[in-house]
Short mmCIF file of C-alpha atoms in Angstrom, two decimals:
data_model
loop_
_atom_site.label_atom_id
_atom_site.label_comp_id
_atom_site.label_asym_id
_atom_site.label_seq_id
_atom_site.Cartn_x
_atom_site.Cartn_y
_atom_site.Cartn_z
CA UNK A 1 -11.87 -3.14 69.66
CA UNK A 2 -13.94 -0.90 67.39
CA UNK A 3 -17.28 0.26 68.16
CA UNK A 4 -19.49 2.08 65.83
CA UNK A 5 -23.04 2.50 66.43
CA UNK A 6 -25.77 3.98 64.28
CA UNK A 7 -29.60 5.11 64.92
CA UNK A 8 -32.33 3.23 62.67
CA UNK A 9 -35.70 2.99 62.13
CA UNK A 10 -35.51 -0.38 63.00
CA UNK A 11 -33.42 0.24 65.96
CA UNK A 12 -29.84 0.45 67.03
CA UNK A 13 -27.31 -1.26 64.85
CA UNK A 14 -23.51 -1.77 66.20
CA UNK A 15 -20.90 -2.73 64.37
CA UNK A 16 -18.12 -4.53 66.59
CA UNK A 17 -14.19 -5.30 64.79
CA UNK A 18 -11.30 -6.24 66.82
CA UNK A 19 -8.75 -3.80 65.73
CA UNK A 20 -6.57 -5.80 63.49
CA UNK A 21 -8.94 -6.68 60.67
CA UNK A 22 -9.95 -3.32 60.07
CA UNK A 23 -10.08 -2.94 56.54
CA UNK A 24 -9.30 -6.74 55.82
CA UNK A 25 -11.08 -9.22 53.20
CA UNK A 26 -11.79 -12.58 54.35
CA UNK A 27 -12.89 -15.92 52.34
CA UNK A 28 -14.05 -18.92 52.97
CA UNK A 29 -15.41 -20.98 49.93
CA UNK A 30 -17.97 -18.74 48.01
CA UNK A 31 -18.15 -16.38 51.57
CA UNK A 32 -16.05 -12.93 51.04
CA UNK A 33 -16.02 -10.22 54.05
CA UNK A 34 -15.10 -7.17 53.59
CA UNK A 35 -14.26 -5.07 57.15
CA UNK A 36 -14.82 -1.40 55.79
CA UNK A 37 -14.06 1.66 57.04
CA UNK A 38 -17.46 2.59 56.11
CA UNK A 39 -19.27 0.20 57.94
CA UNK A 40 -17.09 -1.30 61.00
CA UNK A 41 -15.03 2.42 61.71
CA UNK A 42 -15.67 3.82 65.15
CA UNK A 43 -13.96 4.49 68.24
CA UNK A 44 -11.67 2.33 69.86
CA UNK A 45 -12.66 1.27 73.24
CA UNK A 46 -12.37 -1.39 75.74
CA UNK A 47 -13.97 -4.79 76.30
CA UNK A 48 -16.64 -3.33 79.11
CA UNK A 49 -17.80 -0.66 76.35
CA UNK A 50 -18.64 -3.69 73.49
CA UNK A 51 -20.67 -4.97 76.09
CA UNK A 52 -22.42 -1.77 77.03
CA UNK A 53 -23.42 -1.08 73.10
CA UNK A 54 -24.31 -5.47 72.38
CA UNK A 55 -26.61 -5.03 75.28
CA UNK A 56 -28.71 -1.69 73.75
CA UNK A 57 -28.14 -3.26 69.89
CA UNK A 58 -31.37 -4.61 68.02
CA UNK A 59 -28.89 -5.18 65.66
CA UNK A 60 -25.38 -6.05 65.90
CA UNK A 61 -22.19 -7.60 63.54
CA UNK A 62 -19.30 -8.50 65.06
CA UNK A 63 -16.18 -9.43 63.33
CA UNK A 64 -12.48 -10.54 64.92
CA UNK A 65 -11.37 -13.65 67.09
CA UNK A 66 -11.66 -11.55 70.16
CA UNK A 67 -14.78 -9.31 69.35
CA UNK A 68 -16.48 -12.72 68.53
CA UNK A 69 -15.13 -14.66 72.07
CA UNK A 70 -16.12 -11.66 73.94
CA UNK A 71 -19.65 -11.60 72.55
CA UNK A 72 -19.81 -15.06 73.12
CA UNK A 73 -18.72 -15.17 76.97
CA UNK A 74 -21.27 -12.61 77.63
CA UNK A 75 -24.19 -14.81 76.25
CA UNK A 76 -25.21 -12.19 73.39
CA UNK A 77 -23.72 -15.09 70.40
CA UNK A 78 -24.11 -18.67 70.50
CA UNK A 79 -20.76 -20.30 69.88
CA UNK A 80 -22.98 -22.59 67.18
CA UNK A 81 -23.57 -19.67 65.07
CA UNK A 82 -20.44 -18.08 64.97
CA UNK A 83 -19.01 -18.47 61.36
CA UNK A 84 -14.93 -19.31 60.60
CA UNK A 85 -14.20 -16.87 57.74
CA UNK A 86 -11.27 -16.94 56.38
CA UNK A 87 -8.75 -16.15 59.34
CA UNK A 88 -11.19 -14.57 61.60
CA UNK A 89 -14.73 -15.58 62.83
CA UNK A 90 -18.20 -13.61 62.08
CA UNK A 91 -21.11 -13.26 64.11
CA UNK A 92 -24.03 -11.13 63.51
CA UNK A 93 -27.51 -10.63 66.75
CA UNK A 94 -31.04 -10.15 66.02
CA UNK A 95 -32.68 -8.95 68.90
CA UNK A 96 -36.54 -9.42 68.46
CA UNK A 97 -39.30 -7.68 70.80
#
């Protein structure tokens, strides 16, 4: 998976993409997602590493079949608000203190 994580003023925002749909478009009905370089490119790294970075995010979007399952074993996603785009699935947290 793909990690990239970025300082705000809000807090920390990570962007999590399972390899494949790197730079992929996804629709679904009026939805379109674009996977950019931009915004999703980072380092590869391994399952234990996602979790690391969802656990510090105030922010976090996760795209891929696997990113999204993995955020959803670990409790950070509901399965109810994961979204079926296209052929992949979408998730984004919202931590609130």
């Amino acid at each position: 998976m793909i990690v990239n994580e970025r300082e705000t003023e809000e807090g920390l925002l990570v962007a999590v993409c399972d390899a494949d749909v790197l730079g992929e478009t996804f629709e679904s009905g009026d939805l379109s997602l674009t996977v950019t370089e931009e915004f999703y490119g980072g380092e590869t790294v391994d399952e234990s590493a996602v979790v690391d970075s969802l656990s510090r995010a105030t922010v976090a979007n996760i795209v891929g079949t696997r990113a999204v399952e993995l955020a959803v074993e670990e409790g950070f996603i509901d399965e109810a608000n994961v979204l079926e785009v296209g052929a992949t699935r979408h998730a984004q947290l919202l931590r609130m203190y």
